[in-house]
PDB file of C-alpha atoms in Angstrom:
ATOM      1  CA  UNK A1261     131.503 153.374 156.827  1.00 77.00           C
ATOM      2  CA  UNK A1262     132.880 155.684 158.951  1.00 81.00           C
ATOM      3  CA  UNK A1263     133.480 159.187 157.593  1.00 91.00           C
ATOM      4  CA  UNK A1264     135.495 161.393 160.528  1.00 92.00           C
ATOM      5  CA  UNK A1265     139.123 162.125 159.146  1.00 95.00           C
ATOM      6  CA  UNK A1266     138.336 160.069 155.901  1.00 97.00           C
ATOM      7  CA  UNK A1267     139.530 161.208 152.292  1.00 98.00           C
ATOM      8  CA  UNK A1268     136.595 162.363 150.333  1.00 98.00           C
ATOM      9  CA  UNK A1269     136.427 163.095 146.704  1.00 98.00           C
ATOM     10  CA  UNK A1270     133.195 164.935 145.725  1.00 98.00           C
ATOM     11  CA  UNK A1271     132.140 166.086 141.952  1.00 98.00           C
ATOM     12  CA  UNK A1272     129.769 168.754 141.109  1.00 98.00           C
ATOM     13  CA  UNK A1273     130.903 170.632 144.551  1.00 98.00           C
ATOM     14  CA  UNK A1274     130.649 174.236 143.598  1.00 98.00           C
ATOM     15  CA  UNK A1275     126.637 174.666 143.175  1.00 95.00           C
ATOM     16  CA  UNK A1276     123.580 173.312 144.233  1.00 95.00           C
ATOM     17  CA  UNK A1277     123.537 169.861 146.417  1.00 96.00           C
ATOM     18  CA  UNK A1278     126.904 169.698 145.666  1.00 97.00           C
ATOM     19  CA  UNK A1279     127.997 172.519 147.423  1.00 97.00           C
ATOM     20  CA  UNK A1280     125.790 172.377 150.182  1.00 96.00           C
ATOM     21  CA  UNK A1281     127.289 168.389 150.548  1.00 97.00           C
ATOM     22  CA  UNK A1282     130.714 169.556 150.708  1.00 98.00           C
ATOM     23  CA  UNK A1283     129.779 172.095 153.479  1.00 97.00           C
ATOM     24  CA  UNK A1284     128.729 169.431 155.579  1.00 96.00           C
ATOM     25  CA  UNK A1285     131.536 167.384 154.515  1.00 97.00           C
ATOM     26  CA  UNK A1286     134.117 169.657 155.380  1.00 97.00           C
ATOM     27  CA  UNK A1287     133.120 169.693 159.161  1.00 96.00           C
ATOM     28  CA  UNK A1288     133.960 165.747 159.240  1.00 96.00           C
ATOM     29  CA  UNK A1289     136.588 164.627 157.124  1.00 97.00           C
ATOM     30  CA  UNK A1290     139.934 165.029 156.969  1.00 98.00           C
ATOM     31  CA  UNK A1291     141.094 165.565 153.005  1.00 98.00           C
ATOM     32  CA  UNK A1292     137.849 167.033 150.919  1.00 98.00           C
ATOM     33  CA  UNK A1293     138.971 167.000 146.870  1.00 98.00           C
ATOM     34  CA  UNK A1294     136.065 169.149 145.275  1.00 98.00           C
ATOM     35  CA  UNK A1295     135.646 169.444 141.614  1.00 98.00           C
ATOM     36  CA  UNK A1296     133.682 172.029 139.681  1.00 98.00           C
ATOM     37  CA  UNK A1297     133.623 173.194 136.122  1.00 98.00           C
ATOM     38  CA  UNK A1298     135.110 177.026 137.382  1.00 98.00           C
ATOM     39  CA  UNK A1299     138.291 178.303 137.631  1.00 98.00           C
ATOM     40  CA  UNK A1300     139.649 178.067 141.451  1.00 98.00           C
ATOM     41  CA  UNK A1301     139.544 181.949 141.182  1.00 98.00           C
ATOM     42  CA  UNK A1302     135.893 182.015 140.792  1.00 98.00           C
ATOM     43  CA  UNK A1303     135.017 179.701 143.252  1.00 98.00           C
ATOM     44  CA  UNK A1304     137.654 181.097 145.537  1.00 98.00           C
ATOM     45  CA  UNK A1305     134.750 182.211 148.283  1.00 98.00           C
ATOM     46  CA  UNK A1306     133.202 178.805 148.594  1.00 98.00           C
ATOM     47  CA  UNK A1307     136.964 177.427 149.280  1.00 98.00           C
ATOM     48  CA  UNK A1308     137.834 179.576 151.891  1.00 98.00           C
ATOM     49  CA  UNK A1309     134.183 178.821 153.149  1.00 97.00           C
ATOM     50  CA  UNK A1310     135.211 175.307 153.333  1.00 98.00           C
ATOM     51  CA  UNK A1311     138.024 175.513 154.668  1.00 97.00           C
ATOM     52  CA  UNK A1312     137.036 177.506 157.977  1.00 97.00           C
ATOM     53  CA  UNK A1313     134.234 174.787 157.993  1.00 94.00           C
ATOM     54  CA  UNK A1314     136.194 172.131 159.850  1.00 91.00           C
ATOM     55  CA  UNK A1315     139.571 170.734 160.134  1.00 89.00           C
ATOM     56  CA  UNK A1316     139.653 169.078 156.874  1.00 95.00           C
ATOM     57  CA  UNK A1317     142.171 169.673 154.119  1.00 97.00           C
ATOM     58  CA  UNK A1318     140.316 171.079 151.071  1.00 98.00           C
ATOM     59  CA  UNK A1319     141.587 170.917 147.434  1.00 98.00           C
ATOM     60  CA  UNK A1320     139.987 171.932 144.289  1.00 98.00           C
ATOM     61  CA  UNK A1321     140.655 170.420 140.766  1.00 98.00           C
ATOM     62  CA  UNK A1322     138.434 172.168 138.026  1.00 98.00           C
ATOM     63  CA  UNK A1323     137.762 170.308 134.833  1.00 98.00           C
ATOM     64  CA  UNK A1324     134.809 170.483 132.262  1.00 98.00           C
ATOM     65  CA  UNK A1325     133.175 166.841 132.370  1.00 98.00           C
ATOM     66  CA  UNK A1326     131.903 167.774 128.634  1.00 98.00           C
ATOM     67  CA  UNK A1327     135.785 167.113 127.868  1.00 98.00           C
ATOM     68  CA  UNK A1328     137.205 163.676 128.500  1.00 98.00           C
ATOM     69  CA  UNK A1329     140.715 165.167 127.900  1.00 98.00           C
ATOM     70  CA  UNK A1330     139.634 167.359 131.542  1.00 98.00           C
ATOM     71  CA  UNK A1331     138.430 164.193 133.024  1.00 98.00           C
ATOM     72  CA  UNK A1332     141.722 162.296 132.937  1.00 98.00           C
ATOM     73  CA  UNK A1333     143.961 165.567 133.825  1.00 98.00           C
ATOM     74  CA  UNK A1334     141.815 166.181 136.660  1.00 98.00           C
ATOM     75  CA  UNK A1335     141.815 162.517 137.472  1.00 98.00           C
ATOM     76  CA  UNK A1336     145.810 162.226 137.294  1.00 98.00           C
ATOM     77  CA  UNK A1337     145.627 165.535 139.870  1.00 98.00           C
ATOM     78  CA  UNK A1338     143.344 163.488 142.799  1.00 98.00           C
ATOM     79  CA  UNK A1339     145.585 160.603 142.535  1.00 98.00           C
ATOM     80  CA  UNK A1340     149.109 162.676 142.821  1.00 98.00           C
ATOM     81  CA  UNK A1341     147.100 163.983 145.421  1.00 98.00           C
ATOM     82  CA  UNK A1342     146.205 161.046 147.204  1.00 97.00           C
ATOM     83  CA  UNK A1343     145.765 157.227 146.966  1.00 94.00           C
ATOM     84  CA  UNK A1344     144.022 156.675 149.989  1.00 97.00           C
ATOM     85  CA  UNK A1345     140.325 157.578 148.725  1.00 98.00           C
ATOM     86  CA  UNK A1346     137.424 156.183 151.104  1.00 98.00           C
ATOM     87  CA  UNK A1347     135.195 157.820 149.379  1.00 98.00           C
ATOM     88  CA  UNK A1348     133.811 158.852 145.964  1.00 98.00           C
ATOM     89  CA  UNK A1349     130.678 160.685 145.416  1.00 98.00           C
ATOM     90  CA  UNK A1350     129.674 161.429 141.888  1.00 98.00           C
ATOM     91  CA  UNK A1351     127.458 164.305 141.837  1.00 98.00           C
ATOM     92  CA  UNK A1352     128.587 166.660 138.859  1.00 97.00           C
ATOM     93  CA  UNK A1353     125.492 166.866 136.495  1.00 96.00           C
ATOM     94  CA  UNK A1354     123.615 169.200 133.854  1.00 95.00           C
ATOM     95  CA  UNK A1355     120.054 169.481 132.621  1.00 92.00           C
ATOM     96  CA  UNK A1356     119.090 168.647 129.234  1.00 94.00           C
ATOM     97  CA  UNK A1357     120.067 171.526 126.953  1.00 92.00           C
ATOM     98  CA  UNK A1358     116.995 173.604 125.071  1.00 94.00           C
ATOM     99  CA  UNK A1359     118.614 171.770 121.679  1.00 97.00           C
ATOM    100  CA  UNK A1360     120.724 168.810 121.094  1.00 98.00           C
ATOM    101  CA  UNK A1361     124.607 169.289 121.512  1.00 98.00           C
ATOM    102  CA  UNK A1362     127.374 167.486 121.063  1.00 98.00           C
ATOM    103  CA  UNK A1363     130.823 167.437 123.077  1.00 98.00           C
ATOM    104  CA  UNK A1364     134.037 167.483 121.344  1.00 98.00           C
ATOM    105  CA  UNK A1365     134.048 163.846 122.132  1.00 98.00           C
ATOM    106  CA  UNK A1366     130.936 163.133 119.800  1.00 98.00           C
ATOM    107  CA  UNK A1367     128.687 162.340 122.905  1.00 98.00           C
ATOM    108  CA  UNK A1368     125.401 164.191 123.747  1.00 98.00           C
ATOM    109  CA  UNK A1369     126.106 166.558 126.106  1.00 98.00           C
ATOM    110  CA  UNK A1370     123.882 165.824 128.770  1.00 98.00           C
ATOM    111  CA  UNK A1371     124.989 162.208 128.680  1.00 98.00           C
ATOM    112  CA  UNK A1372     128.528 162.804 128.180  1.00 98.00           C
ATOM    113  CA  UNK A1373     128.717 165.013 131.496  1.00 98.00           C
ATOM    114  CA  UNK A1374     126.029 163.440 133.961  1.00 98.00           C
ATOM    115  CA  UNK A1375     127.270 159.796 132.694  1.00 98.00           C
ATOM    116  CA  UNK A1376     129.933 158.590 130.676  1.00 98.00           C
ATOM    117  CA  UNK A1377     132.401 161.097 132.464  1.00 98.00           C
ATOM    118  CA  UNK A1378     131.074 159.484 135.837  1.00 98.00           C
ATOM    119  CA  UNK A1379     132.073 156.295 134.457  1.00 98.00           C
ATOM    120  CA  UNK A1380     135.373 157.526 133.349  1.00 98.00           C
ATOM    121  CA  UNK A1381     136.034 158.999 136.150  1.00 98.00           C
ATOM    122  CA  UNK A1382     135.324 156.392 138.516  1.00 98.00           C
ATOM    123  CA  UNK A1383     137.060 153.844 136.557  1.00 98.00           C
ATOM    124  CA  UNK A1384     140.347 156.231 136.921  1.00 98.00           C
ATOM    125  CA  UNK A1385     140.459 156.771 140.540  1.00 98.00           C
ATOM    126  CA  UNK A1386     139.303 153.121 141.553  1.00 98.00           C
ATOM    127  CA  UNK A1387     143.019 152.348 141.391  1.00 98.00           C
ATOM    128  CA  UNK A1388     143.476 155.350 143.947  1.00 98.00           C
ATOM    129  CA  UNK A1389     140.562 153.820 146.699  1.00 98.00           C
ATOM    130  CA  UNK A1390     141.310 152.095 149.411  1.00 98.00           C
ATOM    131  CA  UNK A1391     139.974 148.352 150.268  1.00 98.00           C
ATOM    132  CA  UNK A1392     135.998 148.466 150.984  1.00 98.00           C
ATOM    133  CA  UNK A1393     135.477 152.387 149.632  1.00 98.00           C
ATOM    134  CA  UNK A1394     132.787 153.492 148.323  1.00 98.00           C
ATOM    135  CA  UNK A1395     131.377 155.192 145.519  1.00 98.00           C
ATOM    136  CA  UNK A1396     127.979 157.389 145.630  1.00 98.00           C
ATOM    137  CA  UNK A1397     126.346 157.935 142.497  1.00 98.00           C
ATOM    138  CA  UNK A1398     123.858 160.975 142.302  1.00 98.00           C
ATOM    139  CA  UNK A1399     120.846 159.978 139.824  1.00 97.00           C
ATOM    140  CA  UNK A1400     117.150 161.063 140.267  1.00 94.00           C
ATOM    141  CA  UNK A1401     113.702 159.385 140.318  1.00 92.00           C
ATOM    142  CA  UNK A1402     113.463 160.612 136.962  1.00 92.00           C
ATOM    143  CA  UNK A1403     115.074 157.398 135.699  1.00 96.00           C
ATOM    144  CA  UNK A1404     111.632 155.981 135.731  1.00 96.00           C
ATOM    145  CA  UNK A1405     110.419 158.111 133.256  1.00 93.00           C
ATOM    146  CA  UNK A1406     112.181 156.520 130.145  1.00 96.00           C
ATOM    147  CA  UNK A1407     113.892 153.838 129.004  1.00 97.00           C
ATOM    148  CA  UNK A1408     117.541 153.449 127.478  1.00 98.00           C
ATOM    149  CA  UNK A1409     118.235 154.231 123.541  1.00 97.00           C
ATOM    150  CA  UNK A1410     120.584 151.586 123.161  1.00 98.00           C
ATOM    151  CA  UNK A1411     120.627 151.958 119.523  1.00 98.00           C
ATOM    152  CA  UNK A1412     120.742 156.274 119.520  1.00 98.00           C
ATOM    153  CA  UNK A1413     122.208 156.546 122.882  1.00 98.00           C
ATOM    154  CA  UNK A1414     123.387 160.297 122.019  1.00 98.00           C
ATOM    155  CA  UNK A1415     119.523 160.893 120.660  1.00 98.00           C
ATOM    156  CA  UNK A1416     120.167 161.794 117.147  1.00 98.00           C
ATOM    157  CA  UNK A1417     116.623 161.154 116.707  1.00 97.00           C
ATOM    158  CA  UNK A1418     113.943 162.417 119.281  1.00 95.00           C
ATOM    159  CA  UNK A1419     115.716 164.185 121.603  1.00 97.00           C
ATOM    160  CA  UNK A1420     113.985 165.921 124.148  1.00 95.00           C
ATOM    161  CA  UNK A1421     115.702 167.619 127.069  1.00 96.00           C
ATOM    162  CA  UNK A1422     114.163 166.074 129.557  1.00 95.00           C
ATOM    163  CA  UNK A1423     114.300 162.687 128.218  1.00 97.00           C
ATOM    164  CA  UNK A1424     118.249 163.484 127.550  1.00 97.00           C
ATOM    165  CA  UNK A1425     118.406 164.001 131.534  1.00 96.00           C
ATOM    166  CA  UNK A1426     116.087 161.637 132.417  1.00 96.00           C
ATOM    167  CA  UNK A1427     118.055 158.884 130.140  1.00 98.00           C
ATOM    168  CA  UNK A1428     121.410 160.195 131.593  1.00 98.00           C
ATOM    169  CA  UNK A1429     119.995 159.488 134.822  1.00 98.00           C
ATOM    170  CA  UNK A1430     118.592 156.010 134.225  1.00 98.00           C
ATOM    171  CA  UNK A1431     122.362 154.674 132.805  1.00 98.00           C
ATOM    172  CA  UNK A1432     123.652 156.118 136.312  1.00 98.00           C
ATOM    173  CA  UNK A1433     121.353 153.887 138.081  1.00 98.00           C
ATOM    174  CA  UNK A1434     121.540 150.754 135.618  1.00 98.00           C
ATOM    175  CA  UNK A1435     125.484 150.881 135.576  1.00 98.00           C
ATOM    176  CA  UNK A1436     125.705 151.386 139.179  1.00 98.00           C
ATOM    177  CA  UNK A1437     123.832 147.926 139.500  1.00 98.00           C
ATOM    178  CA  UNK A1438     125.830 146.242 136.886  1.00 98.00           C
ATOM    179  CA  UNK A1439     129.127 147.530 138.157  1.00 98.00           C
ATOM    180  CA  UNK A1440     128.288 146.570 141.891  1.00 97.00           C
ATOM    181  CA  UNK A1441     129.644 142.526 141.394  1.00 90.00           C
ATOM    182  CA  UNK A1442     133.026 143.959 139.406  1.00 97.00           C
ATOM    183  CA  UNK A1443     134.357 146.153 142.056  1.00 98.00           C
ATOM    184  CA  UNK A1444     137.700 144.899 143.406  1.00 97.00           C
ATOM    185  CA  UNK A1445     138.655 144.773 146.750  1.00 97.00           C
ATOM    186  CA  UNK A1446     135.499 144.961 148.586  1.00 97.00           C
ATOM    187  CA  UNK A1447     134.609 148.576 146.745  1.00 98.00           C
ATOM    188  CA  UNK A1448     130.786 148.872 146.907  1.00 98.00           C
ATOM    189  CA  UNK A1449     128.603 151.310 144.575  1.00 98.00           C
ATOM    190  CA  UNK A1450     125.521 152.639 145.470  1.00 98.00           C
ATOM    191  CA  UNK A1451     122.931 154.879 143.251  1.00 98.00           C
ATOM    192  CA  UNK A1452     120.743 157.818 144.761  1.00 98.00           C
ATOM    193  CA  UNK A1453     117.749 160.166 144.913  1.00 95.00           C
ATOM    194  CA  UNK A1454     118.628 162.806 146.606  1.00 93.00           C
ATOM    195  CA  UNK A1455     114.668 163.974 146.853  1.00 81.00           C
ATOM    196  CA  UNK A1456     113.306 166.860 144.470  1.00 74.00           C
ATOM    197  CA  UNK A1457     115.599 169.551 145.494  1.00 76.00           C
ATOM    198  CA  UNK A1458     115.301 173.304 145.223  1.00 67.00           C
ATOM    199  CA  UNK A1459     118.422 173.504 142.692  1.00 79.00           C
ATOM    200  CA  UNK A1460     118.724 175.905 139.405  1.00 73.00           C
ATOM    201  CA  UNK A1461     118.443 171.953 137.277  1.00 74.00           C
ATOM    202  CA  UNK A1462     115.291 171.317 138.867  1.00 58.00           C
ATOM    203  CA  UNK A1463     113.965 175.221 138.302  1.00 66.00           C
ATOM    204  CA  UNK A1464     115.247 175.351 134.589  1.00 73.00           C
ATOM    205  CA  UNK A1465     113.736 171.609 133.525  1.00 70.00           C
ATOM    206  CA  UNK A1466     110.247 171.186 135.763  1.00 74.00           C
ATOM    207  CA  UNK A1467     109.501 174.373 137.538  1.00 70.00           C
ATOM    208  CA  UNK A1468     109.652 175.604 141.091  1.00 72.00           C
ATOM    209  CA  UNK A1469     109.291 173.803 144.111  1.00 76.00           C
ATOM    210  CA  UNK A1470     111.544 171.232 146.373  1.00 78.00           C
ATOM    211  CA  UNK A1471     113.096 170.467 149.302  1.00 80.00           C
ATOM    212  CA  UNK A1472     116.223 172.947 150.696  1.00 86.00           C
ATOM    213  CA  UNK A1473     119.952 171.694 148.818  1.00 87.00           C
ATOM    214  CA  UNK A1474     121.002 170.843 152.637  1.00 90.00           C
ATOM    215  CA  UNK A1475     118.062 167.904 152.528  1.00 92.00           C
ATOM    216  CA  UNK A1476     119.969 166.547 149.251  1.00 93.00           C
ATOM    217  CA  UNK A1477     123.299 166.743 151.235  1.00 94.00           C
ATOM    218  CA  UNK A1478     122.277 164.700 153.955  1.00 95.00           C
ATOM    219  CA  UNK A1479     120.950 161.859 151.578  1.00 96.00           C
ATOM    220  CA  UNK A1480     124.355 161.998 150.125  1.00 97.00           C
ATOM    221  CA  UNK A1481     125.492 161.998 153.515  1.00 97.00           C
ATOM    222  CA  UNK A1482     123.502 159.171 154.476  1.00 97.00           C
ATOM    223  CA  UNK A1483     124.323 157.039 151.372  1.00 97.00           C
ATOM    224  CA  UNK A1484     127.746 157.396 152.532  1.00 97.00           C
ATOM    225  CA  UNK A1485     127.025 156.015 155.527  1.00 97.00           C
ATOM    226  CA  UNK A1486     124.580 153.171 154.875  1.00 97.00           C
ATOM    227  CA  UNK A1487     125.228 149.511 155.854  1.00 97.00           C
ATOM    228  CA  UNK A1488     124.080 148.425 152.573  1.00 98.00           C
ATOM    229  CA  UNK A1489     124.747 145.838 149.667  1.00 98.00           C
ATOM    230  CA  UNK A1490     126.656 146.925 147.042  1.00 98.00           C
ATOM    231  CA  UNK A1491     124.413 148.086 143.992  1.00 98.00           C
ATOM    232  CA  UNK A1492     121.735 149.354 146.447  1.00 98.00           C
ATOM    233  CA  UNK A1493     119.320 151.990 145.001  1.00 98.00           C
ATOM    234  CA  UNK A1494     118.621 154.752 147.721  1.00 98.00           C
ATOM    235  CA  UNK A1495     115.582 157.058 146.765  1.00 97.00           C
ATOM    236  CA  UNK A1496     115.084 160.019 149.137  1.00 95.00           C
ATOM    237  CA  UNK A1497     116.582 157.809 152.025  1.00 96.00           C
ATOM    238  CA  UNK A1498     114.287 154.737 151.410  1.00 97.00           C
ATOM    239  CA  UNK A1499     116.038 151.641 149.983  1.00 98.00           C
ATOM    240  CA  UNK A1500     113.814 150.559 147.068  1.00 98.00           C
ATOM    241  CA  UNK A1501     113.952 148.774 144.163  1.00 98.00           C
ATOM    242  CA  UNK A1502     115.029 150.633 140.675  1.00 98.00           C
ATOM    243  CA  UNK A1503     113.193 150.892 137.783  1.00 97.00           C
ATOM    244  CA  UNK A1504     112.424 147.467 135.617  1.00 97.00           C
ATOM    245  CA  UNK A1505     114.796 148.924 133.389  1.00 97.00           C
ATOM    246  CA  UNK A1506     117.926 149.599 135.231  1.00 98.00           C
ATOM    247  CA  UNK A1507     117.264 145.915 136.674  1.00 98.00           C
ATOM    248  CA  UNK A1508     117.257 144.486 133.157  1.00 98.00           C
ATOM    249  CA  UNK A1509     120.294 142.366 132.837  1.00 97.00           C
ATOM    250  CA  UNK A1510     120.935 142.187 129.118  1.00 98.00           C
ATOM    251  CA  UNK A1511     120.327 146.141 129.166  1.00 98.00           C
ATOM    252  CA  UNK A1512     123.076 146.507 131.399  1.00 98.00           C
ATOM    253  CA  UNK A1513     125.200 144.450 129.597  1.00 98.00           C
ATOM    254  CA  UNK A1514     124.703 146.297 126.287  1.00 98.00           C
ATOM    255  CA  UNK A1515     125.068 149.529 128.390  1.00 98.00           C
ATOM    256  CA  UNK A1516     128.424 148.258 129.887  1.00 98.00           C
ATOM    257  CA  UNK A1517     130.078 147.376 126.305  1.00 98.00           C
ATOM    258  CA  UNK A1518     128.440 150.241 124.809  1.00 98.00           C
ATOM    259  CA  UNK A1519     130.440 152.842 127.660  1.00 98.00           C
ATOM    260  CA  UNK A1520     133.516 151.375 127.640  1.00 98.00           C
ATOM    261  CA  UNK A1521     133.571 152.153 123.459  1.00 98.00           C
ATOM    262  CA  UNK A1522     132.487 155.415 123.912  1.00 98.00           C
ATOM    263  CA  UNK A1523     134.805 156.309 127.070  1.00 98.00           C
ATOM    264  CA  UNK A1524     138.015 154.437 125.668  1.00 94.00           C
TER     265      UNK A1524
END
């Protein structure tokens, strides 16, 4: 897919890999709609930078993905702004909190922000996507560290921040694989791990190290452009098989049905 002059929606765009991706994309695309949890005033410096980076029109929508009401409000804003989305990049994410937290919607916070909101947001925006558009879901190689607790998806028992984070990333890959054959009008979906990137999230959960955020931004851009089938998983630039858990069709169906109930 060509990206020059296209319309791109990018979540989690105000810090880390997302901000780096926004800086890169603003040099090429025609319309860039970026989302973050902060108010527009709080990210005004970044927005000025993005608008000066190239010829892209840059719009900002503030939404806390811990609230489904805010996800719905933000999606309505996007659809009022454009009905010709070429690329949807779902990058928003948080680290697992030290102790288990529930959102006002009744879900474990990491699961909702990283995964459930991604599904709801995507479902709401698909009607505004062009034929042949692409969805890029940013996951993590940590999806291989755990299995889905489908009978206790909000981890009421045995909560651990790393487990919560890894499960949310496994859910993204599992759902992306399930979704691949079910999107309309030739829309494709790929899930990626951008690599081990030096971000505040990585450091808060796993310590120091990692590649620069520009590395992760380039992996996102590559996933947009990649000539790969819908449902592909890309790990740090390489097309590889996702974990056995993510590829389990029974788990995919169960997760999809559970997700629909939790986001209804």
